[in-house]
Amino acid sequence: MATVLVTGAQQGIGRAMALAFAATGADVAVNYLDDADAAEAVCAEIRARGRRAVALPGDVREVATARALVQQASEALGVPEVLVNNAGIFPRVPFLAMEEAEWDAVLDVNLKGSAFCGQAAARAMVAAGLPGCIINLSSGAVRGNPLGAHYASSKAGLIGLTRSMALALAPHNIRVNAIAPGLTDTAQPRFGNDEAELADMARALPLGRMGRPEEIAAMAVYLASAAAGWVTGQVYHINGGSYMP
């Protein structure tokens, strides 16, 4: 494995993925939005593992930025053979109170950003004659969420995007899959839930606990590996048994 680009990699699942790929021998481009110190700390951990890393600021909702991230990663580390579309936002808002700008912001980051980062990465892979792998982060929220109609819609849209990209890119030997995490121990579920509420939510899961970011990252490493060479267009629900489609 040569170069991996992970969006939104300064914390949480993205950080775990960046470190997991570095552990397999990859060089990693760490995209972040607004926390340069956190991104540089991730890069330092990657370098401590003997791999190269570069921190790349940028808001993936901007198409020009999505394309620039792939170009910058290519110049610093080589054309990415793996892209993880992890960047996402989930501002809670009741459906009846939702404004157009709130809807647009979530769809722009979560869905449009993934589409155009994926397009840019695939174009670079094709131009370089490289096989590749794109992993999109969906969510167990595809079941619906009363405070996240925009979020659930974006994550459901990512499943359609994943399948469409998989069909379009298969002739180029680029595989595209999605991971849909359930309740995972990151900052995201702590918005609007205190620790006692999180503990109750975790106990209600069939496996009785929250997932760890490293467990989501392990699936990404598998999907990018030769062991998954005949896997494309699939959605993997990693959720402790909370959702069994």
Coordinates of C-alpha atoms in Angstrom, one line a residue:
M1 CA 0.0 0.0 0.0
A2 CA 1.5 3.3 -1.0
T3 CA -0.5 6.5 -0.4
V4 CA -3.8 7.0 1.4
L5 CA -5.8 10.2 1.7
V6 CA -8.2 10.4 4.6
T7 CA -10.6 13.4 4.8
G8 CA -11.6 14.8 8.2
A9 CA -8.7 12.8 9.8
Q10 CA -7.7 15.1 12.7
Q11 CA -9.9 13.2 15.2
G12 CA -12.2 10.3 15.8
I13 CA -12.8 7.7 13.2
G14 CA -10.7 9.6 10.6
R15 CA -7.7 9.7 12.9
A16 CA -8.0 6.0 13.7
M17 CA -8.1 5.2 10.0
A18 CA -5.0 7.3 9.3
L19 CA -3.1 5.6 12.0
A20 CA -4.4 2.1 11.0
F21 CA -3.3 2.6 7.4
A22 CA 0.1 3.9 8.5
A23 CA 0.5 0.7 10.6
T24 CA 0.0 -1.3 7.4
G25 CA 2.9 0.5 5.7
A26 CA 1.0 3.4 4.0
D27 CA 2.0 7.0 3.7
V28 CA -1.0 9.1 4.7
A29 CA -2.4 12.5 3.7
V30 CA -4.3 13.9 6.6
N31 CA -7.0 16.3 5.6
Y32 CA -8.5 18.6 8.2
L33 CA -10.9 21.6 8.3
D34 CA -9.8 23.9 11.2
D35 CA -7.6 22.2 13.8
A36 CA -4.1 22.3 12.5
D37 CA -2.6 21.2 15.8
A38 CA -4.6 18.1 15.9
A39 CA -3.8 17.2 12.3
E40 CA -0.1 17.7 12.9
A41 CA -0.3 15.5 16.0
V42 CA -1.8 12.7 13.8
C43 CA 1.0 13.2 11.3
A44 CA 3.6 13.0 14.1
E45 CA 2.1 9.7 15.2
I46 CA 2.3 8.4 11.6
R47 CA 5.9 9.5 11.3
A48 CA 6.7 7.8 14.5
R49 CA 5.6 4.6 12.8
G50 CA 8.2 5.2 10.1
R51 CA 5.8 6.4 7.4
R52 CA 5.5 9.7 5.7
A53 CA 2.6 12.1 6.4
V54 CA 1.3 15.5 5.3
A55 CA -1.4 17.6 6.8
L56 CA -3.7 19.2 4.2
P57 CA -6.2 21.9 5.2
G58 CA -9.4 22.2 3.2
D59 CA -13.2 22.3 3.3
V60 CA -14.3 19.3 1.1
R61 CA -17.7 21.0 0.3
E62 CA -15.7 23.2 -2.2
V63 CA -15.1 21.3 -5.4
A64 CA -11.9 23.2 -6.1
T65 CA -10.7 22.2 -2.7
A66 CA -11.5 18.5 -3.2
R67 CA -9.5 18.5 -6.4
A68 CA -6.6 20.4 -4.8
L69 CA -6.4 17.9 -1.9
V70 CA -5.8 15.1 -4.3
Q71 CA -3.2 17.2 -6.2
Q72 CA -1.4 18.2 -3.0
A73 CA -1.4 14.6 -1.7
S74 CA 0.0 13.4 -5.0
E75 CA 2.8 16.0 -5.0
A76 CA 3.7 15.3 -1.4
L77 CA 3.4 11.5 -1.2
G78 CA 2.4 10.1 -4.6
V79 CA -1.0 9.5 -6.2
P80 CA -3.4 8.2 -3.6
E81 CA -4.3 4.6 -4.2
V82 CA -6.9 4.7 -1.4
L83 CA -9.3 7.5 -0.5
V84 CA -11.4 7.5 2.6
N85 CA -14.3 9.9 2.5
N86 CA -14.6 10.4 6.2
A87 CA -15.3 14.1 6.6
G88 CA -18.8 14.8 7.8
I89 CA -20.9 17.0 10.0
F90 CA -24.1 16.4 12.0
P91 CA -25.6 19.5 13.5
R92 CA -28.7 18.4 15.4
V93 CA -31.9 20.2 14.4
P94 CA -35.6 19.2 14.6
F95 CA -37.1 18.6 11.2
L96 CA -39.9 21.2 11.7
A97 CA -37.3 23.9 12.6
M98 CA -34.8 23.0 9.8
E99 CA -33.7 25.9 7.6
E100 CA -32.5 25.6 4.0
A101 CA -28.9 26.6 4.9
E102 CA -28.7 23.8 7.5
W103 CA -29.9 21.3 4.9
D104 CA -27.5 22.6 2.3
A105 CA -24.5 22.6 4.7
V106 CA -24.9 18.9 5.6
L107 CA -25.5 17.7 2.1
D108 CA -22.6 19.8 0.7
V109 CA -20.1 18.3 3.2
N110 CA -21.3 14.8 3.6
L111 CA -22.5 13.9 0.1
K112 CA -21.2 16.5 -2.4
G113 CA -17.8 16.5 -0.8
S114 CA -17.5 12.7 -1.0
A115 CA -18.6 12.7 -4.6
F116 CA -16.1 15.2 -5.8
C117 CA -13.2 14.0 -3.6
G118 CA -14.0 10.6 -5.1
Q119 CA -14.1 11.9 -8.6
A120 CA -10.8 13.7 -8.2
A121 CA -9.1 10.7 -6.6
A122 CA -10.4 8.4 -9.3
R123 CA -9.3 10.7 -12.1
A124 CA -5.8 10.7 -10.6
M125 CA -5.8 6.9 -10.3
V126 CA -6.9 6.5 -13.9
A127 CA -4.4 9.0 -15.2
A128 CA -1.6 7.2 -13.3
G129 CA -2.8 3.7 -14.5
L130 CA -3.2 2.6 -10.8
P131 CA -5.8 0.3 -9.4
G132 CA -7.5 1.9 -6.4
C133 CA -10.0 1.8 -3.6
I134 CA -12.5 4.4 -2.4
I135 CA -14.2 4.0 1.0
N136 CA -17.2 6.2 1.8
L137 CA -18.4 6.7 5.4
S138 CA -22.2 6.2 5.6
S139 CA -24.0 5.7 9.0
G140 CA -26.5 3.6 10.8
A141 CA -28.5 6.8 10.8
V142 CA -29.8 5.8 7.3
R143 CA -32.7 4.3 9.4
G144 CA -33.7 7.9 10.1
N145 CA -33.1 10.4 12.9
P146 CA -35.7 13.0 14.2
L147 CA -32.9 15.5 14.8
G148 CA -31.0 14.7 11.6
A149 CA -33.2 14.5 8.5
H150 CA -30.4 16.2 6.6
Y151 CA -27.7 13.9 8.0
A152 CA -29.7 10.7 7.4
S153 CA -30.5 11.8 3.9
S154 CA -26.8 12.5 3.2
K155 CA -25.7 9.2 4.5
A156 CA -28.4 7.3 2.6
G157 CA -27.3 9.2 -0.5
L158 CA -23.8 8.0 0.1
I159 CA -25.0 4.4 -0.3
G160 CA -26.4 5.3 -3.7
L161 CA -23.2 7.2 -4.6
T162 CA -21.1 4.2 -3.5
R163 CA -23.0 1.8 -5.8
S164 CA -23.0 4.2 -8.7
M165 CA -19.2 4.9 -8.3
A166 CA -18.5 1.2 -8.0
L167 CA -20.2 0.5 -11.4
A168 CA -18.6 3.5 -13.1
L169 CA -15.1 2.8 -11.9
A170 CA -15.0 -1.0 -12.1
P171 CA -13.6 -1.0 -15.6
H172 CA -10.6 1.0 -14.2
N173 CA -10.1 -1.6 -11.4
I174 CA -11.1 1.0 -8.8
R175 CA -13.3 -0.6 -6.0
V176 CA -15.8 1.5 -4.1
N177 CA -17.4 0.4 -0.8
A178 CA -19.1 2.1 2.2
I179 CA -18.8 1.6 5.9
A180 CA -21.8 2.5 8.1
P181 CA -20.8 2.9 11.7
G182 CA -23.2 2.7 14.6
L183 CA -22.7 4.3 18.0
T184 CA -18.9 4.9 18.2
D185 CA -16.9 6.4 21.0
T186 CA -16.0 9.7 19.4
A187 CA -16.9 13.4 19.9
Q188 CA -19.9 13.1 17.6
P189 CA -22.4 11.3 19.8
R190 CA -21.5 13.5 22.7
F191 CA -23.2 16.5 21.0
G192 CA -26.6 16.5 22.7
N193 CA -25.9 13.4 25.0
D194 CA -24.3 13.4 28.4
E195 CA -22.1 10.4 29.5
A196 CA -25.0 8.8 31.4
E197 CA -27.2 8.9 28.3
L198 CA -24.4 7.5 26.2
A199 CA -23.9 4.7 28.7
D200 CA -27.6 3.8 28.5
M201 CA -27.5 3.9 24.7
A202 CA -24.5 1.6 24.7
R203 CA -26.1 -0.9 27.1
A204 CA -29.1 -1.1 24.8
L205 CA -27.0 -2.5 22.0
P206 CA -26.9 -6.2 21.5
L207 CA -23.1 -6.3 22.2
G208 CA -23.6 -3.9 25.1
R209 CA -21.0 -1.2 24.4
M210 CA -20.1 1.6 22.0
G211 CA -17.8 0.8 19.2
R212 CA -14.2 1.9 19.1
P213 CA -12.8 4.0 16.3
E214 CA -10.1 1.4 15.7
E215 CA -12.8 -1.2 15.0
I216 CA -14.2 1.0 12.2
A217 CA -10.7 1.5 10.9
A218 CA -10.0 -2.2 10.8
M219 CA -12.8 -2.6 8.3
A220 CA -11.4 0.2 6.1
V221 CA -8.0 -1.5 6.1
Y222 CA -9.6 -4.8 5.1
L223 CA -11.5 -3.1 2.2
A224 CA -8.4 -1.6 0.9
S225 CA -6.4 -4.8 1.1
A226 CA -5.9 -7.5 -1.5
A227 CA -8.1 -9.8 0.6
A228 CA -11.0 -7.6 -0.5
G229 CA -10.0 -7.6 -4.1
W230 CA -13.4 -8.9 -5.3
V231 CA -15.4 -6.6 -3.1
T232 CA -17.1 -3.5 -4.6
G233 CA -20.4 -1.7 -4.3
Q234 CA -21.0 -3.1 -0.8
V235 CA -22.1 -1.4 2.5
Y236 CA -20.7 -2.8 5.8
H237 CA -22.7 -2.0 8.9
I238 CA -20.4 -2.0 11.9
N239 CA -22.7 -1.3 14.8
G240 CA -22.6 -3.9 17.6
G241 CA -25.8 -5.5 16.3
S242 CA -28.0 -2.4 16.5
Y243 CA -29.1 -2.6 12.8
M244 CA -29.2 -5.8 10.8
P245 CA -30.3 -4.9 7.2

